[in-house]
């Protein structure tokens, strides 16, 4: 199956034939003729700079015609494409700054406090268990060991993210872990925060008061309009969408009562884009707006958990996803043009790299990936995995990504585990055919678990990778928007790169 | 009875065979590609002539309908992929090694007290000096240079870095 986006047929090297040659003073350049850029060609360099040239300019470049003082030379020199005009020291510092995440270990620690779940979802990533399967609950002792392990990370900041199943099904242990972590962190002084990923179906006023009092950030899943959401997420004896919507409203109100800025403090929601969802790009965006969400993450369905079994019903050609993405984000941009502030997360991640020359350390889109060295997942029984995707693959019967156990493993041994070394090597862009010459390499990243699950190898083949197709399609779209030069659009895209820290959720590490 | 296509020759009974030009592909890539098929096929590599290698694949399950062309094509794509990855890894070796070392070192951090205590330093080995680090410069190089240096090198374990050459001394 061809999963890549079709590009315009523009073959400057073929056209130049024997006259083709590399200009001597040009740095390594990758080019991409975008589908909707009026024939212009995007150039990028390894430092992350980019520029558009016309097909005529590109044809001149491939013939080695790049004289000093010409407009083309000046345009390329201004963007660090001319070797003699760049400072090697400055560029080295830029790259080191963008790779600074390499100096630290995992900052995201996903704690699966139970596999039990009150909802049944068509794409369930987590391989859920029924509500009576209490043997899949994490014990308080295992929870303490998870915290002890997490605090050994070399990262100065750690986020403990509670997942499931439905984490609220094992709320007493979750509370115990929170209190134990806050107390233990007094000796470590790390920047500690907690996140709960919940369908909110088991939320109560008491639980909410505890979570708000203990500054736990709350995230949920919304698949779109009520009919779509309830079709994909079945809550026995209830309406999953109404329950989630009711609690989102209640939680957001609670934040306002605390005097928190509602534009920054509100429930975050995640979308899983199924085949059915592709029909409703605008309606999904509008559902998020109506729930008070300021951000939407248009994630395609993953091949993990139950999603693999139900792929025949919920999977789709990634070119259909590209159309969905473009329609949805165009709708979001038109809302922004009318003064409404809402952003798309995929776009924000890439734009931060493209426009701000920064790396926001999103673990699935960086090189090397955040598998193990950026994130760890702890199963209810204390098993440690290189990521939550690796844990899901374990639940499907494959222990490839299991790298330790909180009861017996030492932190440094886990970080030096042979699987971790392999994951790092497999997710460095410069080891990967296609990525090594890709125009989008400076901004992109590989997720080895996705390659393993969908292609049978952590190295994968990008030509057949649906994730590569998604990343390329989104970046094509964003660069086309930047190419228009439309002031309103470009201003909006720049605004999406602004990172506002939610400092309220950071726990105090001072002794009380 | 055999049947030929562009990609392979079917030998019947779930067996296919094809030849490749051994000068185009490194031997490691050939082994790597063959290894990928071990769960599905019995694999035989045979040298036909100086630069020709014959690959024979036989499906492990006799009742499974073997699509010989698909299998041969998959093998040939895998061989190309392994060869190209190897070339890319060689070209970018320095960068890959630097990033990997930085990533793993940054994540693991320096050894703690527990790690140091667990190191194999017994009473019989605590004062070993296989590289002659505790020796003075004169002991190591000036007086009885050849004997001292020889002792240090002889005592070094096989995977230790070689002792440095003595520095040039200007009177």
XYZ file of C-alpha atoms in Angstrom:
683
model
C 0.000 0.000 0.000
C 1.354 3.387 -0.966
C 0.828 5.577 2.069
C 2.809 8.613 0.994
C 1.318 11.887 -0.145
C 1.591 12.367 -3.926
C 3.875 15.254 -4.871
C 4.048 17.311 -8.079
C 6.351 15.820 -10.702
C 9.316 18.188 -10.638
C 12.673 16.632 -11.463
C 15.262 19.386 -11.725
C 18.215 17.004 -11.774
C 16.696 14.947 -14.589
C 15.978 18.127 -16.535
C 19.544 19.366 -16.068
C 20.961 16.058 -17.258
C 24.726 16.152 -17.670
C 24.739 19.860 -16.733
C 23.729 19.053 -13.137
C 26.310 19.910 -10.497
C 26.360 20.946 -6.880
C 27.244 24.565 -6.168
C 30.512 24.380 -4.275
C 29.479 26.793 -1.548
C 26.088 25.262 -0.703
C 25.498 23.356 2.539
C 23.646 20.025 2.411
C 20.198 20.839 1.046
C 16.967 18.814 0.821
C 14.159 19.939 -1.484
C 10.439 19.226 -1.761
C 8.025 20.544 -4.383
C 4.821 21.013 -2.384
C 1.415 20.167 -3.868
C -0.075 23.638 -3.316
C 2.767 26.147 -3.338
C 2.313 27.599 -6.822
C 5.160 25.514 -8.194
C 7.657 26.809 -5.647
C 10.076 24.412 -4.013
C 10.839 24.149 -0.305
C 14.497 23.879 0.707
C 15.701 22.922 4.177
C 19.166 22.489 5.655
C 20.358 20.263 8.531
C 20.231 23.178 11.006
C 16.460 23.593 10.582
C 16.452 26.667 8.318
C 14.026 26.743 5.403
C 13.331 28.853 2.353
C 11.154 28.705 -0.764
C 12.715 29.045 -4.207
C 11.063 29.150 -7.600
C 11.454 26.273 -10.025
C 13.671 28.572 -12.120
C 15.930 29.231 -9.121
C 16.013 25.526 -8.327
C 16.974 24.735 -11.915
C 19.813 27.284 -11.652
C 20.979 25.729 -8.378
C 21.220 22.225 -9.815
C 23.358 23.617 -12.628
C 25.736 25.139 -10.088
C 24.680 28.704 -10.925
C 24.987 30.503 -7.610
C 27.094 33.614 -8.036
C 27.910 35.804 -5.067
C 25.807 38.978 -5.038
C 22.821 37.583 -6.934
C 19.378 37.757 -5.290
C 19.312 33.942 -4.986
C 22.709 33.940 -3.267
C 21.548 36.648 -0.853
C 18.316 34.802 -0.102
C 20.145 31.577 0.660
C 22.920 33.298 2.630
C 20.334 34.949 4.895
C 19.023 31.483 5.788
C 22.350 29.751 6.439
C 22.458 27.814 3.174
C 25.829 29.243 2.034
C 28.729 27.415 3.579
C 31.194 30.332 3.575
C 28.653 32.628 5.253
C 27.814 30.493 8.267
C 29.525 30.308 11.617
C 30.196 26.681 12.435
C 30.373 27.537 16.127
C 26.977 29.264 16.067
C 25.330 26.394 14.204
C 26.872 23.850 16.576
C 25.411 25.757 19.525
C 21.999 25.856 17.827
C 21.972 22.110 17.324
C 23.188 21.454 20.866
C 20.458 23.716 22.259
C 17.760 21.892 20.316
C 19.151 18.539 21.463
C 19.475 19.530 25.095
C 16.874 16.944 26.076
C 19.632 14.367 25.572
C 21.261 15.503 28.799
C 18.360 14.185 30.892
C 16.523 10.925 31.451
C 12.793 10.248 31.413
C 10.557 13.111 32.510
C 7.219 11.432 31.722
C 6.271 8.468 33.953
C 3.042 6.730 33.002
C 1.544 4.786 35.864
C -1.178 2.296 34.981
C -2.953 1.956 38.313
C -5.475 -0.543 36.922
C -6.534 -2.180 33.678
C -10.177 -2.097 34.810
C -12.351 0.223 32.781
C -16.005 1.210 32.858
C -16.061 2.007 29.132
C -15.541 -0.166 26.069
C -13.929 1.645 23.149
C -13.633 0.360 19.578
C -9.976 1.376 19.354
C -8.976 0.747 22.970
C -5.234 1.243 23.121
C -4.885 0.049 26.629
C -6.189 -3.510 26.475
C -8.729 -2.982 29.205
C -10.143 -5.428 31.766
C -13.697 -5.711 33.041
C -14.603 -3.909 36.248
C -14.574 -7.081 38.352
C -10.964 -7.908 37.402
C -9.514 -6.427 40.580
C -6.341 -8.472 40.181
C -5.314 -5.874 37.591
C -5.220 -3.134 40.249
C -1.846 -1.749 41.300
C -1.103 -2.288 44.994
C 0.038 0.583 47.268
C 3.422 -1.141 47.657
C 3.997 -1.324 43.904
C 2.848 2.293 43.650
C 5.516 3.364 46.152
C 8.167 1.508 44.204
C 7.063 3.259 41.014
C 7.604 6.604 42.757
C 10.988 5.510 44.147
C 12.049 4.470 40.671
C 10.739 7.631 38.997
C 12.600 9.917 41.388
C 15.908 8.344 40.367
C 15.533 9.799 36.867
C 18.243 12.274 35.915
C 15.531 14.642 34.712
C 15.104 17.705 36.956
C 11.358 17.619 36.307
C 9.056 14.607 36.346
C 5.406 14.187 35.444
C 3.541 11.238 36.924
C 0.652 10.470 34.601
C -2.098 8.162 35.856
C -3.593 5.993 33.169
C -5.521 2.764 32.868
C -7.919 1.218 32.181
C -9.762 3.912 34.051
C -7.506 5.221 36.838
C -10.445 6.432 38.926
C -11.419 2.745 39.352
C -8.412 2.414 41.689
C -8.654 5.854 43.271
C -7.423 4.908 46.796
C -4.094 3.706 45.399
C -3.830 6.742 43.158
C -4.243 8.961 46.232
C -1.636 6.963 48.106
C 0.841 7.356 45.244
C 0.257 11.120 45.040
C 0.837 11.637 48.749
C 3.834 9.323 48.839
C 5.397 11.063 45.817
C 4.987 14.547 47.291
C 6.525 13.412 50.557
C 9.434 11.535 48.939
C 10.179 14.354 46.523
C 11.090 16.637 49.432
C 14.437 14.855 49.490
C 14.896 15.116 45.707
C 13.536 18.610 45.013
C 12.408 17.768 41.504
C 9.790 19.771 39.648
C 6.935 17.318 40.139
C 3.470 17.358 38.673
C 0.600 14.909 38.256
C -1.734 14.266 35.366
C -4.862 12.112 35.308
C -6.101 10.672 32.010
C -9.707 9.667 32.665
C -12.976 9.152 30.813
C -14.536 10.952 33.836
C -17.321 8.352 34.022
C -16.355 7.445 37.610
C -15.750 11.010 38.793
C -17.485 12.206 41.970
C -17.469 15.544 43.799
C -15.246 14.049 46.518
C -12.717 12.755 44.017
C -12.740 16.048 42.151
C -12.139 18.026 45.342
C -9.166 15.826 46.163
C -7.709 16.159 42.647
C -8.113 19.921 42.551
C -6.754 20.321 46.081
C -3.716 18.235 45.135
C -3.187 20.122 41.859
C -3.677 17.138 39.585
C -4.137 18.168 35.970
C -7.118 16.378 34.392
C -7.273 15.166 30.781
C -10.011 13.231 29.043
C -10.997 11.779 25.680
C -13.561 13.318 23.383
C -14.114 11.683 20.012
C -16.363 14.381 18.617
C -20.115 14.984 18.551
C -22.235 12.954 20.959
C -23.445 10.406 18.392
C -19.897 9.623 17.253
C -18.429 9.608 20.762
C -21.050 7.304 22.265
C -20.845 4.967 19.282
C -17.097 4.548 19.778
C -16.989 4.721 23.575
C -19.682 2.626 25.182
C -20.499 3.322 28.832
C -22.667 0.551 30.220
C -25.832 2.045 31.668
C -24.953 5.608 30.698
C -23.991 8.112 28.040
C -20.199 8.464 27.853
C -20.328 11.824 26.075
C -22.780 13.455 28.467
C -20.818 12.228 31.468
C -17.554 13.608 30.083
C -19.148 16.905 29.021
C -20.821 17.357 32.416
C -17.571 16.887 34.302
C -15.512 19.008 31.904
C -17.902 21.878 32.608
C -17.784 21.211 36.356
C -13.974 21.014 36.500
C -13.491 24.158 34.432
C -15.897 25.982 36.752
C -13.877 24.779 39.722
C -10.692 26.234 38.224
C -12.427 29.583 37.751
C -13.589 29.482 41.390
C -9.941 29.094 42.359
C -9.124 32.271 40.446
C -7.178 30.459 37.724
C -7.022 31.876 34.184
C -9.545 29.813 32.161
C -7.579 30.305 28.953
C -4.724 28.351 30.542
C -6.430 26.135 33.109
C -9.123 23.889 31.692
C -9.648 20.202 31.003
C -7.539 18.999 28.091
C -9.153 16.464 25.768
C -7.707 14.008 23.268
C -9.217 12.784 20.036
C -8.688 9.423 18.381
C -9.435 9.780 14.688
C -11.225 6.678 13.417
C -12.602 6.038 9.931
C -16.012 7.233 11.101
C -14.498 10.426 12.524
C -13.090 11.369 9.122
C -16.617 12.374 8.078
C -16.863 15.106 10.714
C -13.812 17.406 10.692
C -15.696 20.649 11.395
C -18.192 19.071 13.774
C -15.371 17.600 15.869
C -13.664 20.989 16.139
C -16.965 22.619 17.089
C -17.598 19.983 19.768
C -14.267 20.856 21.368
C -15.046 24.580 21.225
C -18.420 24.056 22.845
C -16.773 22.113 25.682
C -14.414 25.032 26.372
C -11.313 23.292 24.997
C -8.679 25.578 23.529
C -6.613 22.865 21.922
C -7.389 19.818 19.850
C -4.952 17.047 18.965
C -6.025 15.415 15.706
C -4.312 12.081 16.369
C -4.836 9.246 13.905
C -5.785 5.887 15.355
C -2.799 3.819 16.537
C -2.214 0.145 15.770
C -1.997 -0.789 19.459
C -4.290 -2.592 21.871
C -7.682 -3.590 20.554
C -7.263 -1.185 17.667
C -5.274 -3.835 15.781
C -8.128 -6.353 16.070
C -10.730 -3.863 14.897
C -8.517 -2.295 12.233
C -10.838 -3.507 9.474
C -13.594 -1.283 10.846
C -11.745 1.788 12.066
C -8.533 2.071 9.955
C -8.262 4.076 6.721
C -5.974 5.231 3.970
C -3.789 8.004 5.341
C -4.583 10.190 2.344
C -8.143 10.369 3.682
C -6.659 11.476 6.998
C -4.737 14.254 5.231
C -7.985 15.584 3.746
C -9.632 15.392 7.178
C -6.696 17.195 8.806
C -6.647 19.972 6.229
C -10.386 20.590 6.492
C -10.330 20.595 10.291
C -7.311 22.914 10.599
C -8.638 25.258 7.909
C -11.774 25.511 10.030
C -9.670 26.210 13.139
C -7.711 28.891 11.266
C -10.923 30.560 10.116
C -12.130 30.637 13.737
C -8.843 32.243 14.795
C -9.236 34.824 12.055
C -12.540 35.762 13.723
C -10.824 36.220 17.073
C -11.383 32.823 18.658
C -8.201 31.277 20.079
C -8.004 27.534 19.524
C -5.035 25.529 18.263
C -4.186 22.136 16.829
C -1.468 20.321 18.786
C 0.261 18.444 15.961
C 0.677 21.750 14.149
C 1.929 23.473 17.302
C 4.608 20.797 17.837
C 5.961 21.091 14.294
C 5.619 24.899 14.154
C 7.643 25.323 17.339
C 10.526 23.649 15.509
C 9.883 25.306 12.148
C 9.233 28.877 13.299
C 10.838 29.166 16.727
C 13.983 27.076 16.189
C 13.122 25.199 19.357
C 12.334 21.614 20.240
C 9.388 21.231 22.597
C 10.549 17.689 23.461
C 7.383 15.981 22.309
C 8.545 12.420 22.841
C 7.107 10.816 19.699
C 8.428 13.505 17.362
C 12.065 13.917 18.270
C 15.351 12.266 17.356
C 16.121 9.964 19.061
C 12.593 9.222 20.221
C 11.632 9.491 23.870
C 11.200 5.725 24.245
C 12.675 4.911 27.677
C 15.142 7.816 27.689
C 12.265 10.336 27.711
C 9.389 8.333 29.147
C 8.697 5.137 31.039
C 5.462 3.241 31.535
C 4.771 1.200 34.671
C 2.158 -1.526 34.498
C -0.102 -2.329 37.467
C 2.150 -5.278 38.411
C 5.359 -3.223 38.527
C 6.676 -4.117 35.053
C 8.551 -1.280 33.381
C 8.175 -0.539 29.660
C 9.946 1.802 27.281
C 6.637 3.555 26.589
C 2.908 3.121 27.028
C 2.766 1.723 23.481
C 5.335 -0.884 24.552
C 3.117 -1.760 27.526
C 0.118 -2.167 25.216
C 2.126 -4.537 23.033
C 2.934 -6.508 26.204
C -0.786 -6.771 26.957
C -1.118 -8.292 23.489
C 1.388 -10.990 24.464
C 4.729 -9.587 23.300
C 7.337 -8.572 25.898
C 9.759 -6.925 23.471
C 9.520 -3.533 25.185
C 9.630 -4.756 28.789
C 12.837 -3.413 30.261
C 12.536 -3.995 33.986
C 10.480 -4.303 37.139
C 10.208 -1.708 39.902
C 10.652 -4.428 42.529
C 13.980 -5.713 41.253
C 15.512 -3.392 38.658
C 17.990 -0.610 39.190
C 17.480 2.668 37.377
C 20.843 2.747 35.613
C 20.492 -0.875 34.505
C 17.137 -0.057 32.919
C 18.572 2.957 31.114
C 21.421 0.799 29.795
C 19.127 -2.099 28.844
C 19.884 -3.594 25.425
C 16.349 -2.808 24.230
C 16.827 0.833 25.213
C 20.085 0.995 23.270
C 18.372 -0.533 20.237
C 15.452 1.916 20.500
C 17.815 4.876 20.580
C 19.731 3.633 17.554
C 16.549 2.837 15.632
C 15.061 6.280 16.199
C 18.002 8.467 15.260
C 16.979 10.026 11.973
C 20.447 9.684 10.526
C 20.229 5.864 10.704
C 16.970 5.642 8.821
C 16.725 5.389 5.013
C 14.459 8.149 3.691
C 14.702 10.131 6.946
C 18.402 10.691 6.264
C 17.533 12.649 3.114
C 14.063 13.918 4.051
C 13.273 17.631 3.714
C 11.447 17.464 7.037
C 14.197 15.663 8.961
C 15.111 18.739 11.075
C 11.576 18.840 12.490
C 10.472 15.218 12.550
C 10.895 12.043 14.589
C 10.430 8.305 14.516
C 8.409 6.172 16.932
C 10.040 2.712 16.927
C 7.097 1.036 18.696
C 4.833 2.102 15.846
C 7.232 0.622 13.274
C 7.459 -2.587 15.309
C 3.715 -2.981 15.608
C 2.845 -2.039 12.052
C 5.875 -3.439 10.190
C 7.493 -6.004 12.478
C 10.765 -4.155 13.115
C 11.718 -1.212 15.310
C 13.624 0.133 12.299
C 10.640 -0.002 9.951
C 10.497 1.279 6.420
C 9.374 4.867 6.157
C 8.002 4.358 2.626
C 5.349 2.103 4.148
C 4.937 3.871 7.476
C 1.522 5.410 8.083
C 3.072 7.598 10.784
C 5.643 8.972 8.326
C 2.801 9.701 5.931
C 0.913 11.597 8.650
C 3.978 13.623 9.634
C 4.819 14.512 6.038
C 1.218 15.390 5.201
C 0.916 17.744 8.172
C 4.215 19.446 7.418
C 3.262 19.826 3.732
C 0.093 21.563 4.875
C 1.889 23.852 7.332
C 4.569 24.890 4.848
C 1.897 25.590 2.249
C 0.213 27.893 4.767
C 3.511 29.634 5.488
C 4.117 29.939 1.744
C 0.906 31.935 1.294
C 2.407 34.661 3.470
C -1.116 35.554 4.589
C -0.528 37.796 7.616
C -3.506 36.572 9.648
C -2.675 32.902 9.080
C 1.030 33.324 9.778
C 0.278 35.308 12.960
C -2.022 32.542 14.168
C 0.538 29.843 13.409
C 3.193 31.812 15.296
C 0.871 32.226 18.264
C 0.443 28.458 18.447
C 4.132 28.124 19.285
C 3.773 30.093 22.502
C 4.346 27.847 25.493
C 2.619 29.008 28.676
C 3.641 26.984 31.684
C 0.828 25.798 33.928
C 2.755 26.548 37.083
C -0.289 25.973 39.317
C 0.068 22.219 38.737
C 3.694 22.076 39.922
C 4.002 20.569 43.387
C 5.980 22.320 46.058
C 9.050 20.308 47.039
C 9.622 22.295 50.220
C 9.160 20.511 53.551
C 5.944 21.519 55.273
C 8.887 -29.008 -12.882
C 10.047 -25.415 -12.516
C 8.340 -22.153 -13.427
C 10.199 -18.882 -13.968
C 9.301 -15.228 -13.389
C 11.449 -12.062 -13.356
C 12.018 -12.471 -9.637
C 12.408 -16.197 -9.002
C 12.240 -19.748 -10.198
C 9.589 -21.877 -8.547
C 10.804 -25.388 -7.890
C 7.414 -26.683 -6.770
C 6.450 -27.998 -3.323
C 6.623 -24.544 -1.762
C 10.213 -23.947 -2.816
C 11.655 -21.063 -4.791
C 15.131 -20.162 -5.851
C 16.835 -17.116 -7.299
C 20.336 -15.836 -7.808
C 21.828 -12.528 -6.777
C 25.007 -10.711 -7.728
C 27.207 -11.044 -4.642
C 29.386 -8.089 -5.668
C 26.409 -5.719 -5.286
C 25.596 -6.627 -1.694
C 27.801 -6.967 1.403
C 27.756 -10.440 2.905
C 26.383 -9.070 6.218
C 23.378 -7.643 4.377
C 22.774 -10.990 2.720
C 22.886 -12.764 6.083
C 20.642 -10.087 7.590
C 18.031 -10.448 4.867
C 18.122 -14.250 5.109
C 17.688 -14.068 8.884
C 14.418 -12.153 8.532
C 12.906 -15.203 6.799
C 13.903 -17.843 9.333
C 10.498 -17.962 11.021
C 8.656 -18.631 7.767
C 11.140 -20.514 5.593
C 14.069 -22.858 5.516
C 16.808 -20.795 3.923
C 19.816 -21.974 1.984
C 22.534 -19.691 0.628
C 24.846 -21.269 -1.923
C 27.698 -19.850 -3.973
C 27.156 -20.586 -7.645
C 30.261 -18.811 -8.929
C 32.640 -16.041 -7.843
C 30.005 -13.312 -7.801
C 26.771 -15.275 -7.908
C 24.914 -16.446 -4.816
C 21.859 -18.683 -5.008
C 19.084 -18.221 -2.442
C 16.702 -21.098 -1.836
C 13.581 -20.553 0.267
C 11.280 -23.401 1.295
C 8.092 -22.634 3.226
C 7.938 -24.316 6.626
C 4.248 -25.130 6.356
C 3.559 -27.433 3.450
C -0.144 -26.740 3.239
C 0.281 -22.970 3.021
C 0.020 -21.670 -0.509
C 3.426 -20.116 -1.101
C 3.416 -16.971 -3.220
C 6.905 -17.453 -4.599
C 7.092 -14.114 -6.384
C 5.991 -12.202 -3.296
C 8.495 -14.057 -1.142
C 11.345 -13.475 -3.580
C 10.422 -9.827 -3.976
C 10.271 -9.373 -0.222
C 13.697 -10.972 0.169
C 15.182 -8.775 -2.544
C 13.682 -5.595 -1.032
C 14.960 -6.623 2.386
C 18.422 -7.185 0.927
C 18.423 -3.737 -0.633
C 17.130 -2.200 2.619
C 19.829 -3.893 4.694
C 22.533 -2.805 2.253
C 21.355 0.793 2.184
C 20.981 1.007 5.985
C 24.505 -0.314 6.353
C 25.834 2.371 4.009
C 23.924 5.134 5.812
C 25.130 3.909 9.195
C 28.729 3.913 7.925
C 28.380 7.417 6.453
C 26.880 8.823 9.664
C 28.777 6.695 12.161
C 30.363 9.595 14.093
C 27.093 11.449 14.472
C 25.151 8.324 15.448
C 27.741 7.338 18.037
C 27.828 10.841 19.505
C 24.036 11.070 19.814
C 23.708 7.560 21.229
C 26.436 8.107 23.812
C 24.938 11.434 24.836
C 21.403 10.048 25.038
C 22.267 6.969 27.070
C 24.771 8.813 29.257
C 22.322 11.626 29.946
C 19.522 9.229 30.792
C 21.552 6.889 32.985
C 23.583 9.571 34.750
C 26.833 8.965 36.594
C 27.226 5.877 38.771
C 26.067 6.322 42.344
C 27.635 5.013 45.524
C 25.712 1.739 45.238
C 27.069 1.191 41.726
C 30.632 1.838 42.867
C 30.243 -0.495 45.841
C 29.055 -3.217 43.504
C 32.134 -2.972 41.293
C 34.391 -6.002 41.458
C 37.127 -4.563 43.663
C 38.311 -7.359 45.945
C 41.281 -7.394 48.282
C 43.318 -9.265 45.681
C 42.576 -6.879 42.834
C 42.235 -3.504 44.572
C 45.868 -2.524 44.012
C 46.340 -3.953 40.523
C 47.667 -1.360 38.108
C 47.514 -2.998 34.699
C 48.048 0.250 32.776
C 50.853 1.474 35.011
C 48.900 4.573 35.977
C 50.400 4.716 39.482
C 53.932 4.502 38.115
C 56.039 7.632 37.773
C 57.074 8.820 34.331
C 60.651 7.846 35.078
C 59.664 4.362 36.213
C 57.508 3.856 33.175
C 59.657 5.285 30.401
C 63.035 6.605 31.422
C 64.715 4.028 33.621
C 64.554 0.543 32.223
C 61.994 1.903 29.730
C 61.517 -1.228 27.725
C 61.092 -3.519 30.726
C 58.651 -1.253 32.561
C 56.570 -0.571 29.480
C 56.562 -4.231 28.617
C 55.352 -5.114 32.105
C 52.513 -2.607 31.901
C 51.422 -3.774 28.453
C 51.684 -7.442 29.331
C 49.512 -6.913 32.377
C 46.832 -5.000 30.485
C 43.630 -6.896 29.804
C 42.776 -7.574 26.189
C 40.071 -4.904 25.993
C 42.054 -2.146 27.697
C 43.260 0.832 25.726
C 46.926 0.541 24.692
C 49.427 2.469 26.793
C 50.306 5.805 25.226
C 53.624 6.257 23.529
C 56.060 8.272 25.601
C 55.951 11.971 24.832
C 58.711 13.598 22.810
C 61.181 15.309 25.163
C 63.139 18.307 23.989
C 66.342 18.968 25.939
